[in-house]
Amino acid sequence: NAGVTQTPKFQVLKTGQSMTLQCAQDMNHNSMYWYRQDPGMGLRLIYYSASEGTTDKGEVPNGYNVSRLNKREFSLRLESAAPSQTSVYFCASRLTGDEKLFFGSGTQLSVL
Amino acid sequence: QKEVEQDPGPLSVPEGAIVSLNCTYSNSAFQYFMWYRQYSRKGPELLMYTYSSGNKEDGRFTAQVDKSSKYISLFIRDSQPSDSATYLCAMSRGSGNTGKLIFGQGTTLQVKP
């Protein structure tokens, strides 16, 4: 049982480059989330998808786009990466009606 | 002012000590309170989960919620070196809020053998 799987684990980008972070869950969860974690800031919600076919902005959505490809997969795209987007990105999922989130192992992204 | 405040530490204790980790919050609408444990270079994993006020115990871990004071705590008894990690408190307003969690900054704990 893999849970929440994120790829890649590490990535280095140059300013202005684009990339997509992939996330898949095998727990049949309805809701999926993208968080970023920065030192001293805790985890902050970027975007979430309450169910297949819907997406909504979280606390820090600027500079990002998301796609809920199907029930299992939720991707995060950086169209034009900036140094301020250097962070560790976590994907999470939960079952509708349950407040508990299950997290992936993260993607460490550096934008130079 | 952040909705959830948590002392980032670091906190260093000897093996066997009782550890107390705390968070304060400002939003009285929060109903669900969680503690996540995060090992270095790993994702957070749920450790304790409490609805509304009261205590919850699971082995060496006890979570307390005092809604009147807007204060939550996690106690670790007989701490072990394997407890060395970052502990994040998290809370939400309930299922009507689509499960969006508000996290504290995390407290880094080191348990020395």
mmCIF file with all atom_site columns, N, CA and C in Angstrom, chain A residues 10 31 33 35 37 40-43 45 48 50 57-59 90 94 97-106 108, chain B residues 2 32 34 36 38 41-46 49 88 92-106:
data_model
loop_
_atom_site.group_PDB
_atom_site.id
_atom_site.type_symbol
_atom_site.label_atom_id
_atom_site.label_alt_id
_atom_site.label_comp_id
_atom_site.label_asym_id
_atom_site.label_entity_id
_atom_site.label_seq_id
_atom_site.pdbx_PDB_ins_code
_atom_site.Cartn_x
_atom_site.Cartn_y
_atom_site.Cartn_z
_atom_site.occupancy
_atom_site.B_iso_or_equiv
_atom_site.pdbx_formal_charge
_atom_site.auth_seq_id
_atom_site.auth_comp_id
_atom_site.auth_asym_id
_atom_site.auth_atom_id
_atom_site.pdbx_PDB_model_num
ATOM 1   N N  . PHE A 1 10  ? 13.448  15.462 -5.770 1.00 0.00 ? 10  PHE A N  1
ATOM 2   C CA . PHE A 1 10  ? 14.304  16.642 -5.780 1.00 0.00 ? 10  PHE A CA 1
ATOM 3   C C  . PHE A 1 10  ? 14.266  17.269 -7.181 1.00 0.00 ? 10  PHE A C  1
ATOM 4   N N  . SER A 1 31  ? -10.555 13.963 -1.570 1.00 0.00 ? 31  SER A N  1
ATOM 5   C CA . SER A 1 31  ? -9.938  15.287 -1.539 1.00 0.00 ? 31  SER A CA 1
ATOM 6   C C  . SER A 1 31  ? -8.420  15.186 -1.576 1.00 0.00 ? 31  SER A C  1
ATOM 7   N N  . TYR A 1 33  ? -4.642  17.769 -1.758 1.00 0.00 ? 33  TYR A N  1
ATOM 8   C CA . TYR A 1 33  ? -4.124  19.074 -1.362 1.00 0.00 ? 33  TYR A CA 1
ATOM 9   C C  . TYR A 1 33  ? -2.657  19.213 -1.762 1.00 0.00 ? 33  TYR A C  1
ATOM 10  N N  . TYR A 1 35  ? 0.544   21.513 -0.326 1.00 0.00 ? 35  TYR A N  1
ATOM 11  C CA . TYR A 1 35  ? 1.083   22.422 0.677  1.00 0.00 ? 35  TYR A CA 1
ATOM 12  C C  . TYR A 1 35  ? 2.537   22.715 0.335  1.00 0.00 ? 35  TYR A C  1
ATOM 13  N N  . GLN A 1 37  ? 6.155   23.966 2.491  1.00 0.00 ? 37  GLN A N  1
ATOM 14  C CA . GLN A 1 37  ? 6.711   24.104 3.826  1.00 0.00 ? 37  GLN A CA 1
ATOM 15  C C  . GLN A 1 37  ? 7.993   24.897 3.757  1.00 0.00 ? 37  GLN A C  1
ATOM 16  N N  . GLY A 1 40  ? 10.221  28.190 9.533  1.00 0.00 ? 40  GLY A N  1
ATOM 17  C CA . GLY A 1 40  ? 9.553   29.195 10.351 1.00 0.00 ? 40  GLY A CA 1
ATOM 18  C C  . GLY A 1 40  ? 8.135   29.522 9.937  1.00 0.00 ? 40  GLY A C  1
ATOM 19  N N  . MET A 1 41  ? 7.643   28.859 8.864  1.00 0.00 ? 41  MET A N  1
ATOM 20  C CA . MET A 1 41  ? 6.306   29.206 8.351  1.00 0.00 ? 41  MET A CA 1
ATOM 21  C C  . MET A 1 41  ? 5.321   28.059 8.490  1.00 0.00 ? 41  MET A C  1
ATOM 22  N N  . GLY A 1 42  ? 5.775   26.897 8.873  1.00 0.00 ? 42  GLY A N  1
ATOM 23  C CA . GLY A 1 42  ? 4.868   25.760 8.914  1.00 0.00 ? 42  GLY A CA 1
ATOM 24  C C  . GLY A 1 42  ? 4.455   25.352 7.516  1.00 0.00 ? 42  GLY A C  1
ATOM 25  N N  . LEU A 1 43  ? 3.344   24.656 7.418  1.00 0.00 ? 43  LEU A N  1
ATOM 26  C CA . LEU A 1 43  ? 2.798   24.253 6.123  1.00 0.00 ? 43  LEU A CA 1
ATOM 27  C C  . LEU A 1 43  ? 1.697   25.217 5.712  1.00 0.00 ? 43  LEU A C  1
ATOM 28  N N  . LEU A 1 45  ? -1.250  26.072 2.666  1.00 0.00 ? 45  LEU A N  1
ATOM 29  C CA . LEU A 1 45  ? -2.022  25.452 1.601  1.00 0.00 ? 45  LEU A CA 1
ATOM 30  C C  . LEU A 1 45  ? -1.932  26.268 0.324  1.00 0.00 ? 45  LEU A C  1
ATOM 31  N N  . TYR A 1 48  ? -6.293  23.127 -3.387 1.00 0.00 ? 48  TYR A N  1
ATOM 32  C CA . TYR A 1 48  ? -6.873  21.861 -3.004 1.00 0.00 ? 48  TYR A CA 1
ATOM 33  C C  . TYR A 1 48  ? -7.972  21.481 -3.984 1.00 0.00 ? 48  TYR A C  1
ATOM 34  N N  . ALA A 1 50  ? -11.499 19.381 -3.615 1.00 0.00 ? 50  ALA A N  1
ATOM 35  C CA . ALA A 1 50  ? -12.414 18.703 -2.695 1.00 0.00 ? 50  ALA A CA 1
ATOM 36  C C  . ALA A 1 50  ? -12.953 17.405 -3.297 1.00 0.00 ? 50  ALA A C  1
ATOM 37  N N  . LYS A 1 57  ? -8.465  27.665 -4.666 1.00 0.00 ? 57  LYS A N  1
ATOM 38  C CA . LYS A 1 57  ? -7.252  28.272 -4.142 1.00 0.00 ? 57  LYS A CA 1
ATOM 39  C C  . LYS A 1 57  ? -7.178  28.121 -2.633 1.00 0.00 ? 57  LYS A C  1
ATOM 40  N N  . GLY A 1 58  ? -5.947  27.992 -2.171 1.00 0.00 ? 58  GLY A N  1
ATOM 41  C CA . GLY A 1 58  ? -5.699  27.989 -0.743 1.00 0.00 ? 58  GLY A CA 1
ATOM 42  C C  . GLY A 1 58  ? -5.138  29.326 -0.303 1.00 0.00 ? 58  GLY A C  1
ATOM 43  N N  . GLU A 1 59  ? -4.213  29.275 0.639  1.00 0.00 ? 59  GLU A N  1
ATOM 44  C CA . GLU A 1 59  ? -3.655  30.495 1.240  1.00 0.00 ? 59  GLU A CA 1
ATOM 45  C C  . GLU A 1 59  ? -2.643  31.194 0.338  1.00 0.00 ? 59  GLU A C  1
ATOM 46  N N  . PHE A 1 90  ? 4.477   19.408 -0.434 1.00 0.00 ? 90  PHE A N  1
ATOM 47  C CA . PHE A 1 90  ? 3.830   18.176 0.010  1.00 0.00 ? 90  PHE A CA 1
ATOM 48  C C  . PHE A 1 90  ? 2.443   18.059 -0.584 1.00 0.00 ? 90  PHE A C  1
ATOM 49  N N  . ARG A 1 94  ? -7.310  13.121 1.732  1.00 0.00 ? 94  ARG A N  1
ATOM 50  C CA . ARG A 1 94  ? -8.170  12.742 2.855  1.00 0.00 ? 94  ARG A CA 1
ATOM 51  C C  . ARG A 1 94  ? -9.495  12.193 2.316  1.00 0.00 ? 94  ARG A C  1
ATOM 52  N N  . GLY A 1 97  ? -15.292 13.927 4.912  1.00 0.00 ? 97  GLY A N  1
ATOM 53  C CA . GLY A 1 97  ? -15.887 13.804 6.231  1.00 0.00 ? 97  GLY A CA 1
ATOM 54  C C  . GLY A 1 97  ? -14.879 13.516 7.324  1.00 0.00 ? 97  GLY A C  1
ATOM 55  N N  . ASP A 1 98  ? -13.644 13.212 6.957  1.00 0.00 ? 98  ASP A N  1
ATOM 56  C CA . ASP A 1 98  ? -12.578 12.939 7.910  1.00 0.00 ? 98  ASP A CA 1
ATOM 57  C C  . ASP A 1 98  ? -11.593 14.093 7.857  1.00 0.00 ? 98  ASP A C  1
ATOM 58  N N  . GLU A 1 99  ? -11.210 14.632 8.999  1.00 0.00 ? 99  GLU A N  1
ATOM 59  C CA . GLU A 1 99  ? -10.308 15.779 8.996  1.00 0.00 ? 99  GLU A CA 1
ATOM 60  C C  . GLU A 1 99  ? -8.842  15.394 8.839  1.00 0.00 ? 99  GLU A C  1
ATOM 61  N N  . LYS A 1 100 ? -8.528  14.132 8.944  1.00 0.00 ? 100 LYS A N  1
ATOM 62  C CA . LYS A 1 100 ? -7.131  13.699 8.933  1.00 0.00 ? 100 LYS A CA 1
ATOM 63  C C  . LYS A 1 100 ? -6.565  13.697 7.519  1.00 0.00 ? 100 LYS A C  1
ATOM 64  N N  . LEU A 1 101 ? -5.370  14.281 7.394  1.00 0.00 ? 101 LEU A N  1
ATOM 65  C CA . LEU A 1 101 ? -4.676  14.289 6.109  1.00 0.00 ? 101 LEU A CA 1
ATOM 66  C C  . LEU A 1 101 ? -3.563  13.239 6.102  1.00 0.00 ? 101 LEU A C  1
ATOM 67  N N  . PHE A 1 102 ? -3.358  12.650 4.945  1.00 0.00 ? 102 PHE A N  1
ATOM 68  C CA . PHE A 1 102 ? -2.259  11.717 4.734  1.00 0.00 ? 102 PHE A CA 1
ATOM 69  C C  . PHE A 1 102 ? -1.319  12.356 3.720  1.00 0.00 ? 102 PHE A C  1
ATOM 70  N N  . PHE A 1 103 ? -0.037  12.463 4.085  1.00 0.00 ? 103 PHE A N  1
ATOM 71  C CA . PHE A 1 103 ? 0.926   13.201 3.286  1.00 0.00 ? 103 PHE A CA 1
ATOM 72  C C  . PHE A 1 103 ? 1.858   12.284 2.510  1.00 0.00 ? 103 PHE A C  1
ATOM 73  N N  . GLY A 1 104 ? 2.335   12.793 1.377  1.00 0.00 ? 104 GLY A N  1
ATOM 74  C CA . GLY A 1 104 ? 3.425   12.170 0.663  1.00 0.00 ? 104 GLY A CA 1
ATOM 75  C C  . GLY A 1 104 ? 4.751   12.542 1.304  1.00 0.00 ? 104 GLY A C  1
ATOM 76  N N  . SER A 1 105 ? 5.841   12.084 0.704  1.00 0.00 ? 105 SER A N  1
ATOM 77  C CA . SER A 1 105 ? 7.165   12.307 1.297  1.00 0.00 ? 105 SER A CA 1
ATOM 78  C C  . SER A 1 105 ? 7.809   13.612 0.844  1.00 0.00 ? 105 SER A C  1
ATOM 79  N N  . GLY A 1 106 ? 7.175   14.333 -0.064 1.00 0.00 ? 106 GLY A N  1
ATOM 80  C CA . GLY A 1 106 ? 7.628   15.671 -0.402 1.00 0.00 ? 106 GLY A CA 1
ATOM 81  C C  . GLY A 1 106 ? 8.517   15.765 -1.621 1.00 0.00 ? 106 GLY A C  1
ATOM 82  N N  . GLN A 1 108 ? 11.558  18.389 -2.838 1.00 0.00 ? 108 GLN A N  1
ATOM 83  C CA . GLN A 1 108 ? 12.404  19.525 -2.482 1.00 0.00 ? 108 GLN A CA 1
ATOM 84  C C  . GLN A 1 108 ? 12.767  20.266 -3.763 1.00 0.00 ? 108 GLN A C  1
ATOM 85  N N  . LYS B 2 2   ? -0.614  35.269 13.424 1.00 0.00 ? 2   LYS B N  1
ATOM 86  C CA . LYS B 2 2   ? -0.970  33.984 12.864 1.00 0.00 ? 2   LYS B CA 1
ATOM 87  C C  . LYS B 2 2   ? -2.113  33.382 13.649 1.00 0.00 ? 2   LYS B C  1
ATOM 88  N N  . TYR B 2 32  ? -11.402 20.700 15.359 1.00 0.00 ? 32  TYR B N  1
ATOM 89  C CA . TYR B 2 32  ? -10.597 19.488 15.208 1.00 0.00 ? 32  TYR B CA 1
ATOM 90  C C  . TYR B 2 32  ? -9.134  19.857 15.421 1.00 0.00 ? 32  TYR B C  1
ATOM 91  N N  . MET B 2 34  ? -5.121  18.351 15.793 1.00 0.00 ? 34  MET B N  1
ATOM 92  C CA . MET B 2 34  ? -4.246  17.242 15.440 1.00 0.00 ? 34  MET B CA 1
ATOM 93  C C  . MET B 2 34  ? -2.795  17.556 15.772 1.00 0.00 ? 34  MET B C  1
ATOM 94  N N  . TYR B 2 36  ? 0.904   16.254 14.258 1.00 0.00 ? 36  TYR B N  1
ATOM 95  C CA . TYR B 2 36  ? 1.634   15.493 13.263 1.00 0.00 ? 36  TYR B CA 1
ATOM 96  C C  . TYR B 2 36  ? 3.094   15.419 13.686 1.00 0.00 ? 36  TYR B C  1
ATOM 97  N N  . GLN B 2 38  ? 6.950   14.775 12.141 1.00 0.00 ? 38  GLN B N  1
ATOM 98  C CA . GLN B 2 38  ? 7.669   14.816 10.879 1.00 0.00 ? 38  GLN B CA 1
ATOM 99  C C  . GLN B 2 38  ? 9.142   14.530 11.117 1.00 0.00 ? 38  GLN B C  1
ATOM 100 N N  . ARG B 2 41  ? 13.376  15.069 6.384  1.00 0.00 ? 41  ARG B N  1
ATOM 101 C CA . ARG B 2 41  ? 13.243  14.721 4.966  1.00 0.00 ? 41  ARG B CA 1
ATOM 102 C C  . ARG B 2 41  ? 12.085  13.759 4.691  1.00 0.00 ? 41  ARG B C  1
ATOM 103 N N  . LYS B 2 42  ? 11.085  13.774 5.557  1.00 0.00 ? 42  LYS B N  1
ATOM 104 C CA . LYS B 2 42  ? 9.890   12.963 5.362  1.00 0.00 ? 42  LYS B CA 1
ATOM 105 C C  . LYS B 2 42  ? 8.648   13.836 5.427  1.00 0.00 ? 42  LYS B C  1
ATOM 106 N N  . GLY B 2 43  ? 7.521   13.289 4.986  1.00 0.00 ? 43  GLY B N  1
ATOM 107 C CA . GLY B 2 43  ? 6.262   13.989 5.113  1.00 0.00 ? 43  GLY B CA 1
ATOM 108 C C  . GLY B 2 43  ? 5.694   13.862 6.510  1.00 0.00 ? 43  GLY B C  1
ATOM 109 N N  . PRO B 2 44  ? 4.848   14.803 6.917  1.00 0.00 ? 44  PRO B N  1
ATOM 110 C CA . PRO B 2 44  ? 4.197   14.688 8.237  1.00 0.00 ? 44  PRO B CA 1
ATOM 111 C C  . PRO B 2 44  ? 3.310   13.445 8.301  1.00 0.00 ? 44  PRO B C  1
ATOM 112 N N  . GLU B 2 45  ? 3.264   12.825 9.477  1.00 0.00 ? 45  GLU B N  1
ATOM 113 C CA . GLU B 2 45  ? 2.375   11.696 9.698  1.00 0.00 ? 45  GLU B CA 1
ATOM 114 C C  . GLU B 2 45  ? 1.520   11.987 10.924 1.00 0.00 ? 45  GLU B C  1
ATOM 115 N N  . LEU B 2 46  ? 0.255   11.628 10.833 1.00 0.00 ? 46  LEU B N  1
ATOM 116 C CA . LEU B 2 46  ? -0.670  11.919 11.911 1.00 0.00 ? 46  LEU B CA 1
ATOM 117 C C  . LEU B 2 46  ? -0.305  11.113 13.158 1.00 0.00 ? 46  LEU B C  1
ATOM 118 N N  . TYR B 2 49  ? -5.233  12.828 17.249 1.00 0.00 ? 49  TYR B N  1
ATOM 119 C CA . TYR B 2 49  ? -6.384  13.507 16.651 1.00 0.00 ? 49  TYR B CA 1
ATOM 120 C C  . TYR B 2 49  ? -7.461  13.655 17.716 1.00 0.00 ? 49  TYR B C  1
ATOM 121 N N  . LEU B 2 88  ? 4.215   19.085 14.672 1.00 0.00 ? 88  LEU B N  1
ATOM 122 C CA . LEU B 2 88  ? 3.371   20.150 14.139 1.00 0.00 ? 88  LEU B CA 1
ATOM 123 C C  . LEU B 2 88  ? 1.960   20.016 14.688 1.00 0.00 ? 88  LEU B C  1
ATOM 124 N N  . SER B 2 92  ? -8.634  22.554 12.374 1.00 0.00 ? 92  SER B N  1
ATOM 125 C CA . SER B 2 92  ? -9.573  22.928 11.322 1.00 0.00 ? 92  SER B CA 1
ATOM 126 C C  . SER B 2 92  ? -10.933 23.243 11.936 1.00 0.00 ? 92  SER B C  1
ATOM 127 N N  . ARG B 2 93  ? -11.736 23.899 11.106 1.00 0.00 ? 93  ARG B N  1
ATOM 128 C CA . ARG B 2 93  ? -13.057 24.319 11.574 1.00 0.00 ? 93  ARG B CA 1
ATOM 129 C C  . ARG B 2 93  ? -14.111 23.230 11.381 1.00 0.00 ? 93  ARG B C  1
ATOM 130 N N  . GLY B 2 94  ? -13.730 22.122 10.747 1.00 0.00 ? 94  GLY B N  1
ATOM 131 C CA . GLY B 2 94  ? -14.706 21.060 10.599 1.00 0.00 ? 94  GLY B CA 1
ATOM 132 C C  . GLY B 2 94  ? -14.950 20.714 9.154  1.00 0.00 ? 94  GLY B C  1
ATOM 133 N N  . SER B 2 95  ? -15.746 19.698 8.926  1.00 0.00 ? 95  SER B N  1
ATOM 134 C CA . SER B 2 95  ? -15.929 19.168 7.576  1.00 0.00 ? 95  SER B CA 1
ATOM 135 C C  . SER B 2 95  ? -16.561 20.190 6.648  1.00 0.00 ? 95  SER B C  1
ATOM 136 N N  . GLY B 2 96  ? -17.299 21.142 7.176  1.00 0.00 ? 96  GLY B N  1
ATOM 137 C CA . GLY B 2 96  ? -17.875 22.178 6.334  1.00 0.00 ? 96  GLY B CA 1
ATOM 138 C C  . GLY B 2 96  ? -16.837 23.089 5.724  1.00 0.00 ? 96  GLY B C  1
ATOM 139 N N  . ASN B 2 97  ? -15.618 22.989 6.189  1.00 0.00 ? 97  ASN B N  1
ATOM 140 C CA . ASN B 2 97  ? -14.534 23.818 5.674  1.00 0.00 ? 97  ASN B CA 1
ATOM 141 C C  . ASN B 2 97  ? -13.645 23.045 4.714  1.00 0.00 ? 97  ASN B C  1
ATOM 142 N N  . THR B 2 98  ? -14.154 21.986 4.147  1.00 0.00 ? 98  THR B N  1
ATOM 143 C CA . THR B 2 98  ? -13.452 21.134 3.169  1.00 0.00 ? 98  THR B CA 1
ATOM 144 C C  . THR B 2 98  ? -12.130 20.594 3.687  1.00 0.00 ? 98  THR B C  1
ATOM 145 N N  . GLY B 2 99  ? -11.958 20.513 4.998  1.00 0.00 ? 99  GLY B N  1
ATOM 146 C CA . GLY B 2 99  ? -10.779 19.850 5.548  1.00 0.00 ? 99  GLY B CA 1
ATOM 147 C C  . GLY B 2 99  ? -9.495  20.625 5.447  1.00 0.00 ? 99  GLY B C  1
ATOM 148 N N  . LYS B 2 100 ? -9.538  21.909 5.196  1.00 0.00 ? 100 LYS B N  1
ATOM 149 C CA . LYS B 2 100 ? -8.304  22.684 5.125  1.00 0.00 ? 100 LYS B CA 1
ATOM 150 C C  . LYS B 2 100 ? -7.734  22.860 6.533  1.00 0.00 ? 100 LYS B C  1
ATOM 151 N N  . LEU B 2 101 ? -6.483  22.447 6.692  1.00 0.00 ? 101 LEU B N  1
ATOM 152 C CA . LEU B 2 101 ? -5.846  22.527 7.994  1.00 0.00 ? 101 LEU B CA 1
ATOM 153 C C  . LEU B 2 101 ? -4.988  23.779 8.107  1.00 0.00 ? 101 LEU B C  1
ATOM 154 N N  . ILE B 2 102 ? -4.961  24.331 9.309  1.00 0.00 ? 102 ILE B N  1
ATOM 155 C CA . ILE B 2 102 ? -4.057  25.425 9.636  1.00 0.00 ? 102 ILE B CA 1
ATOM 156 C C  . ILE B 2 102 ? -2.992  24.846 10.547 1.00 0.00 ? 102 ILE B C  1
ATOM 157 N N  . PHE B 2 103 ? -1.732  24.989 10.152 1.00 0.00 ? 103 PHE B N  1
ATOM 158 C CA . PHE B 2 103 ? -0.631  24.390 10.886 1.00 0.00 ? 103 PHE B CA 1
ATOM 159 C C  . PHE B 2 103 ? 0.127   25.427 11.703 1.00 0.00 ? 103 PHE B C  1
ATOM 160 N N  . GLY B 2 104 ? 0.662   24.964 12.832 1.00 0.00 ? 104 GLY B N  1
ATOM 161 C CA . GLY B 2 104 ? 1.659   25.741 13.539 1.00 0.00 ? 104 GLY B CA 1
ATOM 162 C C  . GLY B 2 104 ? 3.003   25.606 12.833 1.00 0.00 ? 104 GLY B C  1
ATOM 163 N N  . GLN B 2 105 ? 3.973   26.357 13.325 1.00 0.00 ? 105 GLN B N  1
ATOM 164 C CA . GLN B 2 105 ? 5.283   26.391 12.670 1.00 0.00 ? 105 GLN B CA 1
ATOM 165 C C  . GLN B 2 105 ? 6.083   25.112 12.886 1.00 0.00 ? 105 GLN B C  1
ATOM 166 N N  . GLY B 2 106 ? 5.695   24.325 13.910 1.00 0.00 ? 106 GLY B N  1
ATOM 167 C CA . GLY B 2 106 ? 6.430   23.107 14.225 1.00 0.00 ? 106 GLY B CA 1
ATOM 168 C C  . GLY B 2 106 ? 7.466   23.341 15.313 1.00 0.00 ? 106 GLY B C  1
#
